[in-house]
Coordinates of C-alpha atoms and ligand atoms in Angstrom, one line a residue:
M1 CA 11.8 15.9 -12.1
A2 CA 12.4 13.1 -14.6
H3 CA 12.8 9.7 -13.0
L4 CA 15.5 7.2 -13.8
R5 CA 14.6 4.8 -16.5
R6 CA 16.9 2.1 -17.3
D7 CA 16.3 -0.8 -19.5
R8 CA 17.9 -3.6 -17.6
G9 CA 17.1 -6.2 -20.3
P10 CA 15.3 -9.5 -19.9
G11 CA 14.8 -11.4 -16.7
S12 CA 16.0 -9.2 -14.2
R13 CA -7.5 -15.4 -3.1
R14 CA -8.3 -16.5 -2.4
L15 CA -10.3 -16.9 -5.3
R16 CA -12.6 -19.5 -4.4
W17 CA -15.0 -16.8 -5.0
W18 CA -15.8 -17.3 -8.7
S19 CA -15.3 -20.3 -10.6
I20 CA -11.8 -21.4 -9.2
G21 CA -11.0 -23.6 -12.1
L22 CA -11.4 -21.1 -14.7
V23 CA -9.7 -18.0 -13.0
L24 CA -7.0 -20.1 -11.7
A25 CA -6.3 -21.6 -15.1
L26 CA -6.4 -18.1 -16.9
V27 CA -4.2 -16.2 -14.3
V28 CA -1.8 -19.0 -13.5
A29 CA -1.3 -20.0 -17.0
G30 CA -0.9 -16.5 -18.0
G31 CA 1.6 -15.9 -15.3
A32 CA 3.6 -19.0 -16.1
L33 CA 3.7 -18.2 -19.7
A34 CA 4.8 -14.7 -18.9
G35 CA 7.6 -16.0 -16.7
A36 CA 8.7 -18.1 -19.5
R37 CA 8.9 -15.3 -21.8
S38 CA 11.4 -13.5 -19.6
L39 CA 9.6 -10.2 -19.4
S40 CA 11.8 -7.2 -20.3
T41 CA 9.6 -4.3 -18.9
T42 CA 12.0 -4.0 -15.9
E43 CA 12.0 -0.1 -15.7
D44 CA 11.7 1.9 -12.7
V45 CA 8.8 4.4 -11.8
P46 CA 9.2 7.8 -10.4
A47 CA 9.2 8.1 -6.5
L48 CA 6.7 10.0 -4.4
T49 CA 8.3 13.1 -3.2
D50 CA 8.1 15.0 0.1
E51 CA 7.4 18.7 0.7
E52 CA 11.0 19.4 -0.1
G53 CA 10.8 17.6 -3.3
R54 CA 13.0 14.8 -2.1
S55 CA 12.5 11.3 -3.6
L56 CA 11.1 8.9 -1.0
T57 CA 11.5 5.1 -0.8
L58 CA 8.5 4.1 1.2
R59 CA 8.7 0.9 3.5
G60 CA 6.3 0.1 6.1
F61 CA 3.0 -1.5 7.0
S62 CA -0.7 -1.3 6.6
T63 CA -1.8 -0.4 10.1
A64 CA -4.0 -1.9 11.3
G65 CA -6.7 -4.5 10.8
S66 CA -7.7 -3.9 14.4
A67 CA -9.2 -0.5 13.3
K68 CA -11.8 -2.2 11.0
Q69 CA -14.5 -2.9 13.5
A70 CA -13.1 -1.0 16.6
P71 CA -15.9 1.1 18.1
D72 CA -13.7 4.2 17.9
G73 CA -12.4 3.2 14.4
L74 CA -8.7 3.3 15.8
P75 CA -6.2 0.6 15.6
D76 CA -4.6 -1.1 18.6
L77 CA -1.5 0.8 18.7
R78 CA 0.8 2.8 21.1
P79 CA 3.7 4.9 20.6
A80 CA 5.9 2.1 21.9
D81 CA 4.8 -0.1 19.0
I82 CA 6.1 2.4 16.5
E83 CA 9.4 2.7 18.5
A84 CA 9.7 -1.1 18.3
E85 CA 8.8 -1.3 14.7
Y86 CA 11.6 1.4 13.9
A87 CA 14.1 -0.4 16.1
D88 CA 13.5 -3.8 14.5
M89 CA 13.0 -2.8 10.8
G90 CA 13.7 0.9 10.2
T91 CA 10.5 1.6 8.4
N92 CA 9.6 5.2 7.3
F93 CA 6.0 4.6 6.1
V94 CA 2.7 3.6 7.4
R95 CA -0.7 2.9 5.4
F96 CA -3.0 3.9 8.1
L97 CA -6.5 2.7 8.1
I98 CA -9.3 5.1 8.4
S99 CA -12.9 4.5 7.7
W100 CA -16.0 6.3 6.2
R101 CA -18.3 5.2 9.0
A102 CA -15.8 6.9 11.5
V103 CA -15.5 10.0 9.6
E104 CA -19.1 10.6 8.7
P105 CA -21.2 8.6 11.4
E106 CA -24.4 10.6 10.5
P107 CA -25.0 12.1 7.0
G108 CA -23.1 15.3 6.6
H109 CA -21.7 15.2 10.2
Y110 CA -17.9 14.9 10.1
D111 CA -16.7 13.5 13.5
Q112 CA -13.8 15.8 14.6
A113 CA -13.3 13.7 17.7
Y114 CA -12.4 10.7 15.5
L115 CA -10.1 12.9 13.2
D116 CA -8.4 14.1 16.5
G117 CA -7.7 10.5 17.3
V118 CA -6.3 10.0 13.8
A119 CA -4.4 13.3 14.2
E120 CA -3.0 12.0 17.5
R121 CA -1.6 8.9 15.9
V122 CA -0.3 10.9 12.8
D123 CA 1.7 12.9 15.3
W124 CA 3.2 9.7 16.8
Y125 CA 4.4 8.8 13.4
A126 CA 5.5 12.2 12.3
E127 CA 7.6 12.5 15.6
R128 CA 9.6 9.5 14.5
G129 CA 10.2 10.6 10.9
Y130 CA 7.5 8.5 9.3
H131 CA 5.3 9.2 6.2
V132 CA 1.6 8.5 6.6
M133 CA -0.8 7.4 3.9
L134 CA -4.4 7.6 5.1
D135 CA -6.2 4.5 3.6
M136 CA -10.1 4.8 3.4
H137 CA -10.5 1.1 4.3
Q138 CA -13.4 -1.2 3.5
D139 CA -14.0 -4.9 3.0
L140 CA -17.5 -6.1 2.1
Y141 CA -18.9 -2.7 2.0
G142 CA -19.5 -1.8 5.6
T143 CA -19.7 -3.0 9.2
E144 CA -23.5 -3.0 9.1
I145 CA -23.7 -5.5 6.2
V146 CA -24.6 -8.2 8.6
P147 CA -26.5 -7.5 11.8
S148 CA -24.0 -9.5 13.8
H149 CA -21.2 -7.3 12.5
A150 CA -19.2 -10.7 12.1
V151 CA -17.7 -9.3 8.8
G152 CA -17.4 -6.1 6.9
N153 CA -15.9 -2.7 7.5
G154 CA -15.9 0.7 6.0
A155 CA -19.2 2.3 5.0
P156 CA -21.6 3.7 7.8
G157 CA -24.9 2.0 8.5
W158 CA -27.1 4.9 7.0
A159 CA -25.2 4.5 3.7
T160 CA -25.8 0.5 3.6
H161 CA -28.7 -0.5 1.4
S162 CA -28.8 -4.2 0.8
D163 CA -32.6 -3.9 -0.1
G164 CA -33.4 -7.0 2.0
L165 CA -31.5 -9.2 -0.4
P166 CA -29.8 -12.3 1.3
I167 CA -26.3 -12.5 2.9
G168 CA -25.2 -15.9 3.8
E169 CA -22.6 -17.1 6.3
H170 CA -19.3 -18.2 5.1
E171 CA -16.1 -19.3 6.6
M172 CA -14.0 -17.4 4.0
W173 CA -14.8 -13.8 4.4
E174 CA -14.1 -13.1 0.7
L175 CA -17.2 -15.4 -0.2
Y176 CA -19.5 -12.7 1.1
Y177 CA -18.6 -10.6 -1.9
L178 CA -20.9 -13.1 -3.9
D179 CA -23.9 -12.6 -1.7
P180 CA -26.8 -10.7 -3.4
G181 CA -27.2 -8.4 -0.4
V182 CA -23.4 -7.3 -0.6
I183 CA -23.5 -6.8 -4.3
R184 CA -26.7 -4.7 -4.0
A185 CA -25.1 -2.5 -1.3
F186 CA -22.2 -1.9 -3.8
D187 CA -24.7 -1.3 -6.7
N188 CA -26.4 1.3 -4.6
F189 CA -23.1 3.0 -3.7
W190 CA -22.2 3.1 -7.4
N191 CA -25.7 4.1 -8.2
T192 CA -25.8 1.4 -10.8
T193 CA -29.4 0.9 -9.3
G194 CA -30.3 4.5 -10.0
E195 CA -31.8 4.8 -6.4
H196 CA -28.9 6.4 -4.5
P197 CA -27.0 9.2 -6.3
E198 CA -26.3 10.7 -2.9
L199 CA -23.9 8.1 -1.5
R200 CA -20.9 8.9 -3.8
T201 CA -21.4 12.6 -3.1
H202 CA -21.3 11.8 0.7
Y203 CA -18.0 9.6 0.2
V204 CA -16.4 12.5 -1.6
G205 CA -17.5 14.9 1.1
A206 CA -16.0 12.5 3.6
W207 CA -12.8 12.7 1.8
E208 CA -12.9 16.5 1.7
A209 CA -13.4 16.7 5.5
V210 CA -10.4 14.4 6.0
A211 CA -8.2 16.4 3.5
E212 CA -9.2 19.7 5.1
R213 CA -8.1 18.4 8.4
F214 CA -4.7 17.2 7.3
A215 CA -3.9 19.4 4.5
D216 CA -1.2 21.3 6.6
E217 CA 0.2 18.2 8.1
P218 CA 3.4 17.4 6.2
A219 CA 3.7 13.7 7.5
V220 CA 0.5 12.9 5.7
I221 CA 2.0 12.2 2.4
A222 CA -0.9 10.4 0.6
Y223 CA -4.5 9.6 0.5
D224 CA -5.5 6.0 -0.6
L225 CA -8.9 7.0 -1.9
M226 CA -10.6 3.6 -1.6
N227 CA -9.3 0.1 -0.4
E228 CA -9.9 -2.8 -2.8
P229 CA -12.8 -1.2 -4.7
Y230 CA -15.5 -3.8 -5.8
G231 CA -18.1 -2.9 -8.4
G232 CA -20.9 -5.2 -7.2
S233 CA -22.8 -6.3 -10.4
L234 CA -20.3 -4.1 -12.5
Q235 CA -16.9 -5.8 -13.0
G236 CA -13.7 -5.2 -14.7
P237 CA -13.1 -2.3 -17.1
A238 CA -16.9 -1.5 -17.1
F239 CA -16.6 -0.8 -13.5
E240 CA -12.9 0.4 -13.4
A241 CA -13.0 2.9 -16.4
G242 CA -16.5 3.9 -15.5
P243 CA -17.8 4.7 -11.9
L244 CA -14.6 4.0 -10.2
T245 CA -12.5 6.3 -12.2
S246 CA -15.4 8.8 -12.0
L247 CA -15.4 8.7 -8.3
Y248 CA -11.7 9.2 -8.0
Q249 CA -12.0 12.2 -10.3
S250 CA -14.7 13.8 -8.1
A251 CA -12.6 13.0 -4.9
A252 CA -9.6 14.5 -6.5
D253 CA -11.5 17.6 -7.6
A254 CA -13.0 18.1 -4.0
I255 CA -9.7 17.3 -2.2
R256 CA -7.8 20.0 -4.3
T257 CA -10.3 22.5 -3.1
V258 CA -8.7 22.3 0.4
D259 CA -5.5 20.4 0.0
D260 CA -3.2 21.0 -3.1
S261 CA -0.2 19.0 -2.0
T262 CA -1.0 15.5 -0.6
W263 CA -0.5 12.7 -3.2
L264 CA -3.7 11.0 -4.3
C265 CA -3.4 7.1 -4.4
L266 CA -5.7 5.2 -6.8
E267 CA -6.4 1.4 -6.3
P268 CA -7.8 -0.8 -9.1
Q269 CA -10.5 -3.2 -8.3
A270 CA -9.2 -5.9 -6.1
M271 CA -10.9 -8.8 -7.8
G272 CA -8.5 -10.1 -10.5
V273 CA -6.0 -7.3 -10.3
N274 CA -4.7 -8.6 -7.0
W275 CA -4.0 -11.9 -8.8
A276 CA -2.3 -10.1 -11.8
T277 CA -5.0 -9.5 -14.4
P278 CA -4.8 -5.9 -16.0
T279 CA -6.7 -3.1 -14.7
G280 CA -9.1 -0.8 -16.8
L281 CA -8.6 2.2 -14.4
G282 CA -8.8 5.3 -16.4
P283 CA -6.5 8.4 -15.9
V284 CA -7.4 10.8 -13.3
D285 CA -6.7 14.7 -13.8
D286 CA -5.1 16.4 -10.9
P287 CA -6.4 19.9 -10.8
R288 CA -3.5 21.2 -8.7
D289 CA -1.1 23.9 -9.9
G290 CA 2.1 22.1 -10.8
P291 CA 2.9 18.6 -11.7
A292 CA 0.2 16.0 -10.9
R293 CA 0.4 14.2 -7.5
I294 CA -1.2 10.8 -8.4
A295 CA 0.1 7.4 -7.5
Y296 CA -1.0 4.1 -8.5
C297 CA -1.4 1.7 -5.4
P298 CA -2.3 -1.9 -6.4
H299 CA -2.2 -4.9 -4.1
L300 CA -0.7 -8.3 -4.8
Y301 CA -2.1 -11.5 -3.6
P302 CA -1.1 -14.4 -6.0
L303 CA -3.7 -16.9 -6.3
P304 CA -1.8 -20.1 -5.9
M305 CA -0.5 -19.4 -2.5
D306 CA -3.8 -18.4 -1.1
L307 CA -5.0 -21.7 -2.2
G308 CA -3.1 -23.3 0.4
S309 CA 0.6 -24.1 -0.5
G310 CA 3.7 -22.2 0.5
Y311 CA 6.4 -20.8 -1.8
T312 CA 7.7 -24.1 -3.0
G313 CA 7.8 -26.4 -6.0
T314 CA 5.4 -26.0 -8.7
T315 CA 3.5 -23.4 -6.7
K316 CA 6.7 -21.1 -6.5
T317 CA 7.1 -21.3 -10.3
L318 CA 3.5 -20.4 -10.7
V319 CA 3.6 -17.6 -8.1
D320 CA 6.9 -16.3 -9.8
G321 CA 4.9 -16.3 -12.9
T322 CA 2.0 -14.3 -11.4
V323 CA 4.4 -11.7 -9.9
Q324 CA 6.0 -11.2 -13.2
T325 CA 2.7 -10.6 -14.9
W326 CA 1.5 -8.4 -12.1
L327 CA 4.7 -6.4 -12.5
T328 CA 4.3 -6.0 -16.2
N329 CA 0.6 -4.9 -15.8
T330 CA 1.6 -2.5 -12.9
L331 CA 4.5 -0.8 -15.1
R332 CA 2.1 -0.5 -17.9
T333 CA -0.7 1.1 -15.7
S334 CA 1.8 3.4 -14.1
E335 CA 2.7 4.5 -17.7
R336 CA -1.0 4.8 -18.7
L337 CA -2.0 6.9 -15.8
G338 CA 0.7 9.5 -16.6
D339 CA 4.0 7.9 -15.5
V340 CA 2.9 7.8 -11.9
P341 CA 4.8 6.5 -8.8
V342 CA 3.6 3.0 -7.6
V343 CA 2.9 2.1 -3.9
L344 CA 2.3 -1.6 -3.4
G345 CA -0.3 -0.8 -0.8
E346 CA -0.8 -4.5 0.4
F347 CA 0.9 -7.8 0.0
G348 CA 1.4 -10.4 2.8
L349 CA 0.9 -14.0 3.8
D350 CA 1.0 -16.4 6.6
T351 CA 4.8 -16.5 7.2
T352 CA 4.5 -20.0 8.8
K353 CA 4.1 -21.4 5.3
P354 CA 7.1 -23.0 3.8
G355 CA 9.2 -20.6 1.7
A356 CA 7.2 -17.7 2.9
L357 CA 10.2 -15.6 3.8
E358 CA 11.7 -16.2 0.4
Y359 CA 8.5 -14.9 -1.2
V360 CA 8.7 -11.7 1.0
D361 CA 12.2 -11.2 -0.2
A362 CA 11.2 -11.8 -3.8
V363 CA 8.5 -9.2 -3.6
Y364 CA 10.8 -6.6 -1.9
D365 CA 13.4 -7.2 -4.6
V366 CA 10.7 -6.4 -7.2
A367 CA 9.9 -3.2 -5.3
D368 CA 13.5 -2.2 -4.9
D369 CA 14.3 -2.9 -8.6
H370 CA 11.4 -0.8 -9.8
G371 CA 11.0 1.9 -7.1
F372 CA 7.7 1.0 -5.6
G373 CA 6.8 1.9 -2.2
V374 CA 5.6 -1.1 0.1
A375 CA 3.1 -1.3 2.8
Y376 CA 3.2 -4.9 3.9
W377 CA -0.3 -6.4 5.1
S378 CA -0.3 -5.9 8.0
R379 CA 1.0 -4.6 11.2
D380 CA -1.5 -6.8 13.3
P381 CA 0.0 -9.5 15.6
G382 CA -0.3 -13.1 14.4
S383 CA 0.9 -15.4 11.7
W384 CA 1.0 -12.9 9.0
G385 CA 2.5 -10.0 11.0
P386 CA 5.9 -8.9 12.5
Y387 CA 5.1 -9.7 16.0
D388 CA 3.2 -12.3 18.0
A389 CA 0.3 -11.7 20.4
E390 CA 2.9 -11.0 23.2
G391 CA 4.7 -8.4 21.1
E392 CA 7.6 -10.7 20.4
P393 CA 9.3 -10.3 17.1
R394 CA 8.5 -13.1 14.4
N395 CA 10.4 -14.4 11.6
L396 CA 9.0 -11.6 9.4
V397 CA 11.2 -9.0 11.3
A398 CA 14.6 -10.3 10.0
A399 CA 13.1 -10.5 6.3
L400 CA 11.8 -6.8 6.4
D401 CA 15.0 -5.3 8.1
R402 CA 16.6 -4.3 4.7
P403 CA 18.9 -1.5 3.9
Y404 CA 17.3 1.3 1.7
P405 CA 17.7 4.9 0.7
R406 CA 15.0 6.6 2.8
S407 CA 15.1 9.8 0.8
V408 CA 17.2 11.3 -1.9
A409 CA 17.8 14.9 -3.1
G410 CA 17.1 14.3 -6.6
A411 CA 15.7 11.2 -8.4
V412 CA 16.3 7.7 -7.1
G413 CA 16.1 4.6 -9.5
A414 CA 16.6 0.9 -8.9
I415 CA 17.8 -0.3 -5.5
D416 CA 19.9 -3.5 -5.1
A417 CA 19.9 -4.5 -1.5
D418 CA 22.2 -7.2 -0.1
E419 CA 23.0 -8.0 3.6
H420 CA 26.2 -5.9 3.5
E421 CA 26.1 -3.9 0.4
L422 CA 23.4 -1.3 -0.8
T423 CA 23.5 0.2 -4.3
F424 CA 21.0 2.6 -5.8
D425 CA 20.6 4.6 -9.0
V426 CA 20.6 8.4 -8.6
S427 CA 20.4 11.6 -10.4
P428 CA 21.4 14.1 -7.6
S429 CA 20.1 17.7 -7.4
G430 CA 19.3 20.2 -4.7
G431 CA 21.1 19.7 -1.4
L432 CA 22.7 16.4 -2.8
T433 CA 22.2 14.4 0.2
A434 CA 20.7 11.0 0.5
E435 CA 19.6 9.5 3.8
V436 CA 20.1 5.7 4.0
Y437 CA 18.8 3.4 6.6
L438 CA 21.2 0.6 7.6
P439 CA 20.2 -2.6 9.6
D440 CA 22.1 -2.9 12.9
D441 CA 24.6 -5.7 11.5
F442 CA 25.3 -3.3 8.4
S443 CA 26.0 -0.4 10.7
P444 CA 29.3 1.2 11.6
G445 CA 30.5 1.0 15.2
P446 CA 33.4 -0.4 17.4
G447 CA 34.5 -3.7 16.2
R448 CA 32.4 -3.4 13.1
P449 CA 33.9 -3.2 9.5
E450 CA 34.1 0.3 8.2
V451 CA 31.3 1.5 6.0
T452 CA 32.5 2.7 2.5
V453 CA 30.6 4.7 0.0
D454 CA 31.2 5.2 -3.8
G455 CA 29.6 8.0 -5.6
G456 CA 29.7 10.4 -2.6
E457 CA 30.8 10.6 0.9
V458 CA 29.6 10.2 4.4
S459 CA 28.2 13.3 5.9
G460 CA 26.6 12.2 8.9
W461 CA 25.7 9.3 10.9
D462 CA 22.6 9.0 13.4
G463 CA 23.5 5.8 15.4
T464 CA 20.2 5.8 17.3
R465 CA 18.1 5.7 14.1
R466 CA 20.8 4.0 12.1
V467 CA 20.5 6.6 9.4
L468 CA 23.6 7.5 7.3
E469 CA 23.8 10.7 5.4
V470 CA 25.6 10.6 2.2
M471 CA 26.7 13.7 0.3
M472 CA 26.4 12.5 -3.3
D473 CA 28.8 13.7 -5.9
P474 CA 26.8 16.0 -8.4
E475 CA 27.7 13.7 -11.3
A476 CA 27.0 10.4 -9.6
S477 CA 24.6 8.0 -11.2
E478 CA 25.0 5.3 -8.6
I479 CA 25.7 5.2 -4.9
S480 CA 27.1 2.3 -3.4
I481 CA 27.5 1.6 0.2
R482 CA 29.4 -1.4 1.5
A483 CA 30.1 -2.7 5.2
G484 CA 33.9 -3.8 4.9
S485 CA 35.9 -3.5 1.7
Ligands
9MR501 O1 -6.4 -10.2 7.2 C1 -7.8 -9.7 7.2 C2 -8.8 -10.8 7.9 O2 -8.2 -11.0 9.1 C3 -10.1 -10.2 7.8 O3 -11.0 -11.1 8.3 C4 -10.5 -9.7 6.4 C5 -11.8 -9.0 6.3 O4 -11.9 -7.8 7.0 O5 -9.6 -8.7 6.0 C6 -8.2 -9.2 5.9 O6 -7.5 -8.3 5.4 C7 -7.6 -8.0 4.0 C8 -7.7 -6.4 3.9 O7 -8.6 -5.8 4.6 C9 -7.8 -6.1 2.4 N1 -6.9 -6.9 1.5 C10 -6.6 -8.2 1.7 C11 -6.3 -8.4 3.2 C12 -6.1 -10.0 3.4 O8 -7.0 -10.8 3.0

């Protein structure tokens, strides 16, 4: 189904890793210049679709960092946490962290008990109407990268070959990416060393085992093939267009032997692209019958804020420029990969910083405007998350509780969400219904202003989940929902 493209005209980390000065100058200056140019690539991308072909707007969290080093590989999460998340923010999506070390603890042995644990949690989400993206997470290659297990997650110990090269101790976790031992572990994984061609085959095999397990689970909508890929001594297009694209192709081919419907989500390399540099990732052919189900899932962590400031003053201007550059590059990549949907698989920050919520709003506005899914990093309690250590809602909750069209029969385009008005572009088809999430103070009820709809009429209201069903006019190009006239 064609998505809606509309030209809206103009305007609509922690890098202390490399040479801070150089990259900061390049990315920020590029971003600032781009901002000044008033970029005009403000088109929307197609949405991911569910098993009934409905277009989905995905809103949720990466869940959770607590799984990274947990002995059982599972996040600290209970059904009540999902209930609270829904009640507070009406999310419909989770980017659920899984790991290669838990899937394949021994070479060729796929741990069904672990997959049972994942399946149980997928059920918790499915019962509450969520869509799940399984994210094969890694940071710094694997848990065994240092004997203390102080940092690193992802790969199993048997697949970790640092060849005795040194790994230091750093306060900032990202700095470990520069240590020779970490670089060598990745070089062995990508077989840049020529010594370990078996590792990529195992990784692909692990994905096939996961896909075999979840192929018939409609709530699992996507597989995020690798979190924040890192090329070791191969960087940039040499890495992304080379071994990374080739790994994705092998994973797609293997997954499609057991699962021909779940979307495959491709991440670019994190270094640079998270800060808005372009990606060199190549297109991946989807061997399924029918239209490709490939999505592009970059992350966004503008550098200036990660260097310590909030979203204020000059930093705000620089961050805005970075976001614009990231957006332009993301839209170009979506087109280059075959006009594919985009899921912003991670963005997030310490929301105690000045202006943090304004930044969160700005990023959600970008996602709304262009039809991107979002998984905020992360669902873990603390200063970045929606809840504190006692489970009490933090300031982020109110910022993320926004109205949105959860699913639309047909195509959905740009969304414009205000406190008491929601407008979105549509091209209705099929059953003609749109399901819309409304925050509590936007919802109908005694003593509340009436909710009015243009472009269709109300055909249902689920007061518990605060989901409004709209029967769209077949000719409607825009649906507008207002609390009060
Ligand atoms: O926020 C996470 C931090 O607490 C961990 O120490 C670190 C290393 O595992 O990972 C951070 O989460 C990162 C995520 O795994 C990948 N994308 C960037 C996230 C924020 O830095």
